[in-house]
Coordinates of C-alpha atoms in Angstrom, one line a residue:
L1 CA 11.2 29.9 -114.4
Q2 CA 14.8 28.7 -114.6
L3 CA 14.5 28.5 -118.4
L4 CA 13.2 32.1 -118.5
C5 CA 16.0 33.3 -116.3
A6 CA 18.7 31.6 -118.4
W7 CA 17.0 32.9 -121.6
M8 CA 17.0 36.6 -120.7
I9 CA 20.6 36.8 -119.3
D10 CA 22.7 39.2 -121.3
S11 CA 19.9 39.7 -123.8
P12 CA 18.1 43.1 -123.5
I13 CA 16.0 42.3 -126.6
T14 CA 14.7 39.2 -124.9
V15 CA 13.9 41.2 -121.8
A16 CA 12.1 43.8 -123.9
H17 CA 9.9 41.1 -125.5
F18 CA 9.1 39.6 -122.1
L19 CA 8.1 43.1 -120.7
A20 CA 6.0 43.8 -123.9
N21 CA 3.4 41.4 -122.4
T22 CA 1.9 43.6 -119.7
A23 CA 0.6 40.5 -117.7
N24 CA 4.0 39.1 -117.0
V25 CA 5.2 41.7 -114.4
P26 CA 1.9 41.8 -112.4
Y27 CA 2.1 38.0 -112.2
L28 CA 5.6 38.0 -110.9
I29 CA 4.8 40.7 -108.4
T30 CA 1.8 38.7 -107.1
Q31 CA 3.9 35.5 -106.7
V32 CA 6.7 37.2 -104.8
S33 CA 4.4 39.2 -102.5
A34 CA 2.4 36.0 -101.6
S35 CA 2.8 34.4 -98.2
D36 CA 4.9 31.3 -97.8
S37 CA 3.1 28.0 -97.8
D38 CA 5.6 25.2 -98.3
E39 CA 9.2 24.5 -99.5
N40 CA 8.3 24.3 -103.2
E41 CA 6.3 27.6 -103.0
S42 CA 9.3 29.3 -101.4
I43 CA 11.5 28.2 -104.4
V44 CA 8.9 29.5 -106.9
Q45 CA 8.8 32.9 -105.1
G46 CA 12.6 33.1 -105.0
L47 CA 12.9 32.3 -108.8
C48 CA 10.2 34.9 -109.5
A49 CA 12.2 37.5 -107.5
F50 CA 15.3 36.5 -109.4
L51 CA 13.5 36.9 -112.8
L52 CA 12.3 40.4 -111.7
G53 CA 15.9 41.3 -110.9
I54 CA 17.0 40.2 -114.3
T55 CA 14.3 42.3 -116.0
V56 CA 15.7 45.4 -114.2
L57 CA 19.4 44.4 -114.7
Y58 CA 19.2 43.9 -118.5
N59 CA 16.5 46.6 -119.2
D60 CA 17.3 48.7 -122.2
E61 CA 14.8 51.5 -121.2
Q62 CA 12.9 51.1 -124.5
N63 CA 9.6 50.2 -122.7
E64 CA 8.3 53.3 -121.1
T65 CA 5.9 51.5 -118.9
F66 CA 8.4 49.0 -117.4
N67 CA 11.7 50.8 -117.5
K68 CA 14.3 50.5 -114.7
S69 CA 13.0 53.3 -112.6
S70 CA 9.3 52.2 -112.8
L71 CA 10.2 48.6 -112.0
R72 CA 12.2 49.7 -108.9
Q73 CA 9.3 51.7 -107.7
I74 CA 6.9 48.9 -108.2
I75 CA 9.1 46.5 -106.3
E76 CA 9.7 48.9 -103.5
K77 CA 6.0 49.7 -103.1
R78 CA 4.3 46.4 -103.8
I79 CA 6.9 44.0 -102.3
G80 CA 9.5 46.0 -100.3
L81 CA 13.2 45.6 -100.6
E82 CA 13.5 43.6 -97.4
T83 CA 10.9 41.1 -98.5
F84 CA 12.4 40.9 -102.0
T85 CA 15.9 40.2 -100.5
E86 CA 14.4 37.5 -98.2
K87 CA 12.5 35.8 -101.1
L88 CA 15.7 35.8 -103.2
S89 CA 17.8 34.3 -100.4
Q90 CA 15.4 31.3 -100.0
V91 CA 16.7 29.7 -103.2
P92 CA 20.3 29.0 -102.1
K93 CA 19.0 27.7 -98.7
N94 CA 17.1 24.9 -100.4
E95 CA 18.7 21.4 -99.9
S96 CA 18.2 20.5 -103.6
Y97 CA 20.1 23.7 -104.6
T98 CA 23.0 22.9 -102.2
K99 CA 23.3 19.3 -103.5
A100 CA 23.2 20.4 -107.2
A101 CA 25.9 23.2 -106.6
K102 CA 28.4 20.7 -105.2
K103 CA 29.3 18.9 -108.4
P104 CA 28.1 18.9 -112.1
H105 CA 26.9 15.3 -112.1
V106 CA 24.6 14.3 -109.3
S107 CA 22.8 10.9 -109.2
Y108 CA 19.2 10.8 -108.2
K109 CA 17.0 7.8 -107.5
Q110 CA 13.9 9.3 -109.0
S111 CA 13.4 12.0 -111.6
S112 CA 11.0 13.8 -109.2
E113 CA 13.9 14.6 -106.9
V114 CA 15.6 16.8 -109.5
T115 CA 14.8 20.5 -108.9
F116 CA 18.0 22.4 -109.8
D117 CA 21.0 21.6 -112.1
Y118 CA 24.6 22.6 -111.7
E119 CA 24.5 25.1 -114.6
F120 CA 21.6 27.1 -113.1
T121 CA 23.3 27.2 -109.6
R122 CA 26.4 28.7 -111.3
I123 CA 24.3 31.4 -113.0
F124 CA 22.4 32.2 -109.8
K125 CA 25.6 32.6 -107.8
A126 CA 27.1 34.9 -110.5
L127 CA 24.0 37.2 -110.8
E128 CA 22.3 37.1 -107.3
V129 CA 24.2 40.2 -106.0
D130 CA 23.9 42.0 -109.3
A131 CA 20.1 41.4 -109.4
L132 CA 19.7 42.6 -105.9
D133 CA 21.8 45.8 -106.6
A134 CA 19.7 46.5 -109.7
V135 CA 16.4 46.7 -107.8
S136 CA 17.9 48.5 -104.8
T137 CA 18.3 52.2 -104.4
D138 CA 21.8 53.7 -103.8
A139 CA 21.1 54.2 -100.1
G140 CA 20.1 50.6 -99.5
R141 CA 22.6 48.7 -101.6
K142 CA 25.4 48.7 -99.0
E143 CA 22.9 47.4 -96.4
N144 CA 21.6 44.7 -98.7
K145 CA 25.1 43.6 -99.5
A146 CA 26.0 43.3 -95.8
K147 CA 22.8 41.3 -95.1
L148 CA 23.5 39.0 -98.0
A149 CA 27.0 38.4 -96.9
N150 CA 25.8 37.5 -93.4
L151 CA 23.2 35.1 -94.8
Q152 CA 25.9 33.4 -97.0
Q153 CA 28.2 33.1 -94.0
H154 CA 25.4 31.6 -91.9
E155 CA 24.6 29.1 -94.7
L156 CA 28.2 28.1 -94.9
V157 CA 28.3 27.4 -91.1
V158 CA 25.1 25.4 -91.3
N159 CA 26.4 23.3 -94.1
Q160 CA 29.6 22.6 -92.2
Y161 CA 27.5 21.5 -89.2
K162 CA 25.4 19.3 -91.3
D163 CA 28.5 17.6 -92.8
I164 CA 29.8 16.9 -89.3
I165 CA 26.5 15.4 -88.2
Q166 CA 26.5 13.1 -91.3
E167 CA 30.1 12.0 -90.5
Q168 CA 29.1 11.3 -86.9
D169 CA 26.1 9.3 -88.2
Q170 CA 28.4 7.2 -90.4
R171 CA 30.8 6.5 -87.5
L172 CA 27.9 5.6 -85.2
N173 CA 26.7 3.1 -87.9
D174 CA 30.2 1.6 -88.1
L175 CA 30.3 1.3 -84.3
Q176 CA 27.0 -0.5 -84.3
Q177 CA 28.1 -2.9 -87.0
Q178 CA 31.2 -3.7 -85.0
F179 CA 29.1 -4.3 -81.9
L180 CA 26.9 -6.7 -83.8
E181 CA 29.9 -8.6 -85.1
L182 CA 31.3 -8.8 -81.6
Q183 CA 27.9 -10.1 -80.3
S184 CA 27.9 -12.8 -83.0
K185 CA 31.4 -14.0 -82.1
H186 CA 30.5 -13.9 -78.4
S187 CA 27.6 -16.2 -79.2
M188 CA 29.9 -18.6 -80.9
S189 CA 32.1 -18.6 -77.9
G190 CA 29.1 -19.4 -75.7
E191 CA 28.3 -22.3 -78.0
E192 CA 31.8 -23.7 -77.7
I193 CA 31.5 -23.5 -73.9
R194 CA 28.3 -25.5 -74.1
Q195 CA 30.1 -28.1 -76.2
L196 CA 32.9 -28.3 -73.7
K197 CA 30.3 -28.9 -71.0
D198 CA 28.9 -31.8 -73.0
Q199 CA 32.4 -33.3 -73.4
V200 CA 33.0 -33.0 -69.7
Q201 CA 29.8 -34.9 -69.1
Q202 CA 30.8 -37.6 -71.5
L203 CA 34.1 -38.0 -69.8
K204 CA 32.3 -38.3 -66.5
D205 CA 30.1 -41.0 -67.9
Q206 CA 33.0 -42.9 -69.3
N207 CA 35.0 -42.8 -66.1
S208 CA 31.9 -44.1 -64.2
L209 CA 31.6 -47.0 -66.6
L210 CA 35.3 -47.8 -66.3
K211 CA 35.0 -47.9 -62.5
V212 CA 32.2 -50.4 -62.7
Q213 CA 33.9 -52.7 -65.2
K214 CA 37.4 -52.8 -63.7
G215 CA 38.2 -53.6 -60.1
A216 CA 42.0 -54.1 -60.2
Q217 CA 44.6 -51.8 -58.7
S218 CA 45.0 -48.6 -60.7
N219 CA 48.3 -47.3 -62.0
P220 CA 49.5 -44.4 -59.7
A221 CA 51.3 -42.7 -62.6
A222 CA 48.1 -42.7 -64.7
D223 CA 46.1 -41.4 -61.8
A224 CA 48.6 -38.6 -61.3
R225 CA 48.4 -37.6 -65.0
K226 CA 44.6 -37.6 -64.8
D227 CA 44.7 -35.4 -61.7
E228 CA 47.1 -33.0 -63.4
E229 CA 45.0 -32.8 -66.5
I230 CA 41.8 -32.2 -64.4
R231 CA 43.6 -29.3 -62.6
S232 CA 44.7 -27.9 -65.9
L233 CA 41.2 -28.1 -67.3
Q234 CA 39.9 -26.3 -64.2
D235 CA 42.4 -23.6 -64.5
Q236 CA 41.5 -23.0 -68.2
L237 CA 37.8 -22.9 -67.4
E238 CA 38.5 -20.4 -64.5
K239 CA 40.5 -18.2 -67.0
M240 CA 37.6 -18.3 -69.4
R241 CA 35.2 -17.3 -66.7
L242 CA 37.5 -14.3 -65.9
D243 CA 37.6 -13.4 -69.6
N244 CA 33.8 -13.4 -69.7
A245 CA 33.8 -11.1 -66.6
N246 CA 36.2 -8.7 -68.4
K247 CA 33.9 -8.7 -71.5
D248 CA 30.9 -8.0 -69.2
S249 CA 32.8 -4.9 -67.8
A250 CA 33.7 -3.7 -71.2
I251 CA 30.1 -3.9 -72.4
E252 CA 28.9 -2.0 -69.4
K253 CA 31.4 0.7 -70.1
L254 CA 30.3 0.9 -73.7
K255 CA 26.7 1.2 -72.6
T256 CA 27.7 4.1 -70.4
D257 CA 29.5 5.9 -73.2
V258 CA 26.6 5.4 -75.5
T259 CA 24.2 6.9 -72.9
V260 CA 26.5 9.9 -72.5
L261 CA 26.7 10.5 -76.3
E262 CA 22.9 10.3 -76.4
A263 CA 22.5 12.9 -73.7
R264 CA 25.0 15.2 -75.5
V265 CA 23.3 14.8 -78.8
V266 CA 19.9 15.7 -77.2
N267 CA 21.4 18.8 -75.5
S268 CA 23.1 19.9 -78.7
S269 CA 19.8 19.6 -80.6
E270 CA 18.0 21.7 -77.9
E271 CA 20.7 24.4 -77.9
D272 CA 20.8 24.7 -81.7
K273 CA 17.0 25.0 -82.4
E274 CA 17.1 28.8 -82.5
N275 CA 20.4 29.1 -84.4
I276 CA 19.4 27.1 -87.5
V277 CA 17.0 27.9 -90.3
P278 CA 13.7 25.9 -90.3
S279 CA 14.6 23.6 -93.2
E280 CA 18.0 22.8 -91.7
S281 CA 16.5 22.3 -88.3
E282 CA 14.2 19.6 -89.6
I283 CA 17.0 17.8 -91.3
L284 CA 19.2 17.9 -88.2
Q285 CA 16.2 16.8 -85.9
N286 CA 15.6 13.8 -88.2
T287 CA 19.3 12.9 -88.0
I288 CA 19.3 13.2 -84.2
S289 CA 16.1 11.1 -84.0
R290 CA 17.8 8.4 -86.1
L291 CA 20.9 8.6 -83.9
Q292 CA 18.7 8.2 -80.8
S293 CA 17.0 5.2 -82.3
D294 CA 20.3 3.6 -83.1
L295 CA 21.6 4.3 -79.6
Q296 CA 18.4 2.7 -78.1
E297 CA 19.1 -0.4 -80.2
L298 CA 22.7 -0.5 -79.0
R299 CA 21.4 -0.3 -75.4
T300 CA 19.0 -3.2 -76.0
S301 CA 21.7 -5.3 -77.6
A302 CA 24.0 -4.5 -74.7
A303 CA 21.3 -5.6 -72.2
E304 CA 20.8 -8.9 -74.1
K305 CA 24.5 -9.4 -74.1
D306 CA 24.6 -8.9 -70.4
N307 CA 22.0 -11.5 -69.8
E308 CA 23.8 -13.9 -72.2
I309 CA 27.1 -13.5 -70.3
S310 CA 25.3 -14.0 -67.0
R311 CA 23.9 -17.3 -68.3
L312 CA 27.3 -18.4 -69.6
S313 CA 28.8 -17.6 -66.1
V314 CA 26.2 -19.9 -64.5
Q315 CA 26.9 -22.7 -67.0
N316 CA 30.7 -22.3 -66.3
N317 CA 30.0 -22.6 -62.6
E318 CA 28.0 -25.8 -63.2
A319 CA 30.7 -27.2 -65.3
E320 CA 33.3 -26.4 -62.6
G321 CA 31.2 -28.2 -60.0
Q322 CA 30.8 -31.3 -62.3
I323 CA 34.6 -31.4 -62.8
Q324 CA 35.2 -31.2 -59.0
S325 CA 32.7 -34.0 -58.5
L326 CA 34.5 -36.1 -61.1
K327 CA 37.8 -35.5 -59.4
Q328 CA 36.4 -36.6 -56.0
R329 CA 35.0 -39.8 -57.6
L330 CA 38.3 -40.5 -59.2
E331 CA 40.2 -40.0 -55.9
S332 CA 37.7 -42.2 -54.0
N333 CA 38.3 -45.0 -56.5
A334 CA 42.1 -44.7 -56.8
E335 CA 42.4 -48.5 -56.4
T336 CA 40.6 -49.2 -59.7
Q337 CA 42.5 -49.7 -62.9
A338 CA 41.2 -48.7 -66.3
D339 CA 41.5 -50.6 -69.5
P340 CA 44.6 -49.2 -71.5
A341 CA 42.5 -48.7 -74.7
Q342 CA 39.8 -46.8 -72.9
L343 CA 42.4 -44.6 -71.1
A344 CA 44.1 -43.8 -74.4
K345 CA 40.7 -42.8 -75.9
L346 CA 40.0 -40.7 -72.8
M347 CA 43.4 -39.0 -73.0
E348 CA 42.8 -38.1 -76.6
E349 CA 39.4 -36.6 -75.9
K350 CA 40.9 -34.5 -73.1
M351 CA 43.6 -33.2 -75.4
T352 CA 40.9 -32.3 -77.9
L353 CA 39.0 -30.5 -75.1
Q354 CA 42.1 -28.6 -74.1
E355 CA 42.7 -27.5 -77.7
R356 CA 39.1 -26.1 -78.0
V357 CA 39.5 -24.3 -74.7
K358 CA 42.8 -22.7 -76.0
K359 CA 41.0 -21.6 -79.2
S360 CA 38.1 -20.1 -77.1
N361 CA 40.6 -18.1 -75.0
E362 CA 42.2 -16.7 -78.2
E363 CA 38.8 -15.6 -79.5
N364 CA 38.1 -13.9 -76.1
L365 CA 41.4 -12.0 -76.4
K366 CA 40.4 -10.8 -79.9
L367 CA 37.0 -9.7 -78.6
L368 CA 38.6 -7.7 -75.8
D369 CA 40.9 -6.0 -78.4
K370 CA 37.9 -5.0 -80.5
F371 CA 36.2 -3.6 -77.4
N372 CA 39.2 -1.4 -76.7
K373 CA 39.2 -0.1 -80.3
M374 CA 35.5 0.6 -80.0
E375 CA 36.1 2.6 -76.9
E376 CA 38.8 4.7 -78.6
E377 CA 36.4 5.5 -81.5
K378 CA 33.8 6.5 -79.0
N379 CA 36.2 8.9 -77.3
S380 CA 37.1 10.4 -80.8
V381 CA 33.3 10.9 -81.6
V382 CA 32.8 12.7 -78.2
S383 CA 35.8 14.9 -78.8
E384 CA 34.5 15.9 -82.3
K385 CA 31.1 16.6 -80.8
E386 CA 32.6 19.0 -78.2
G387 CA 34.3 20.8 -81.1
V388 CA 31.0 21.2 -82.9
L389 CA 29.3 22.5 -79.7
E390 CA 32.1 25.1 -79.4
E391 CA 31.5 26.2 -83.0
L392 CA 27.8 26.5 -82.4
D393 CA 28.5 28.7 -79.3
T394 CA 30.6 30.9 -81.5
L395 CA 27.9 31.2 -84.1
K396 CA 25.3 32.0 -81.5
K397 CA 27.5 34.9 -80.1
E398 CA 28.0 36.2 -83.7
Q399 CA 24.3 36.2 -84.3
E400 CA 23.6 38.0 -81.0
D401 CA 26.2 40.7 -82.0
L402 CA 24.4 41.0 -85.4
L403 CA 21.1 41.5 -83.7
V404 CA 22.6 44.2 -81.5
L405 CA 24.0 46.0 -84.6
L406 CA 20.6 45.7 -86.4
A407 CA 18.9 47.2 -83.3
D408 CA 21.3 50.1 -83.3
Q409 CA 20.8 50.7 -87.0
D410 CA 17.0 50.7 -86.5
T411 CA 17.4 53.3 -83.8
K412 CA 19.6 55.5 -85.9
I413 CA 17.1 55.3 -88.8
A414 CA 14.3 56.3 -86.5
N415 CA 16.3 59.2 -85.2
Y416 CA 17.1 60.4 -88.8
K417 CA 13.5 60.2 -89.8
K418 CA 12.5 62.2 -86.7
L419 CA 15.1 64.8 -87.5
L420 CA 13.9 65.1 -91.1
K421 CA 10.3 65.5 -90.0
E422 CA 11.4 68.2 -87.5
N423 CA 13.0 70.0 -90.5
N424 CA 9.8 69.7 -92.5
I425 CA 11.3 67.3 -94.9
P426 CA 8.8 64.7 -96.1
V427 CA 9.7 61.1 -95.3
E428 CA 8.1 58.2 -97.2
D429 CA 7.3 55.0 -95.3
D430 CA 7.2 51.7 -97.2
D431 CA 4.5 50.3 -95.0
D432 CA 2.1 53.1 -96.2
D433 CA 2.6 52.1 -99.8
E434 CA 2.2 48.3 -99.5
D435 CA -1.5 48.4 -100.3
D436 CA -1.1 50.4 -103.5
D437 CA -2.0 48.4 -106.7
L438 CA 0.0 48.1 -109.9
D439 CA -2.4 50.3 -111.9
D440 CA -1.9 53.3 -109.6
D441 CA 1.9 52.9 -109.9
L442 CA 1.7 52.9 -113.7
D443 CA -0.6 56.0 -113.6
D444 CA 1.9 57.9 -111.4
D445 CA 4.6 57.2 -114.0

């Protein structure tokens, strides 16, 4: 059908040869007047309607059976101008058409996905209005132009909304990736805390061994240094516990923001169901379902992270208790003196432990900074979502105004028909002629 349309453009001779076969026009009429079944069938019907419009637009009046006047009458009686316009407008609403019209070279994963090419979309845009004017009467051309303009405006708004949804989907995926990276680094921090706990236990065992082996008077200066180092270690562990609590609070806030975003997306999908054409509604609903699935995964990950932080807090408390017990034992055995070589080794291990604690604190600060960035991005997504909702409200109001204008126009048409009938002027109804067949139309001509 696309090949026939491109073949007959600006070629009255080609149109004449096409109309010479009397079976072509009845076939096109049958296809266009058929009921919609699926998306592909809608495309076929729209292309058949476009081909009929081309046969009228480039008709050279040489074929007496299918001249411009007779083709217009056939289309009006067998299809109806409103149905013809609706079938023709189904083509640019198709997702494959929209994708092909954006740029000349589009990549597809499979050849079965290719429906339209860029050249045909350019031809269709140039001749859609002309084809519609060719089959319309003078009285209905202005009305059809207005309807077509409204449909194009509606399509533009829907495409903008779809782009915004895709952008939000991308940002949500980026946010989820950052959350996973943060979870991995937090797990590494937990592993370091466990290693610190093991080192504290080793220090405890070594001190116990030294107490048993040595019974001489201990050096007061060395005991003072050990007490100071133990207090420093306790302070660092306390700071790490506070940092973990801050991360727990940040994760809870992130979970709350994700829940709010999920609720707004669901509300937006419910409000927009009546404002979007069926094909676009399905696309947006699938996108929203995917977003809800991603949000559920984020909530699950946040819950697991909450449990992990609680477990780390318990382990920190246990380590703190063990350090306190170690300090009490050292104070109770202040009169013992440790071997200089063992004390030097112990001091070296404590320095290593303090360095690891310092690195862990730096990692925690980096994690908190990433949490703050994630919160800012969430606020940006919520702000953009509110802007989309405002645009949808505006679109809904414009559609309501359009329905009011159409209702007023129907009332005026009914009044005009009534006035014509009162003046004994015959009025022809399209509905009465829909059951006429093609042969009767040809006989009338």
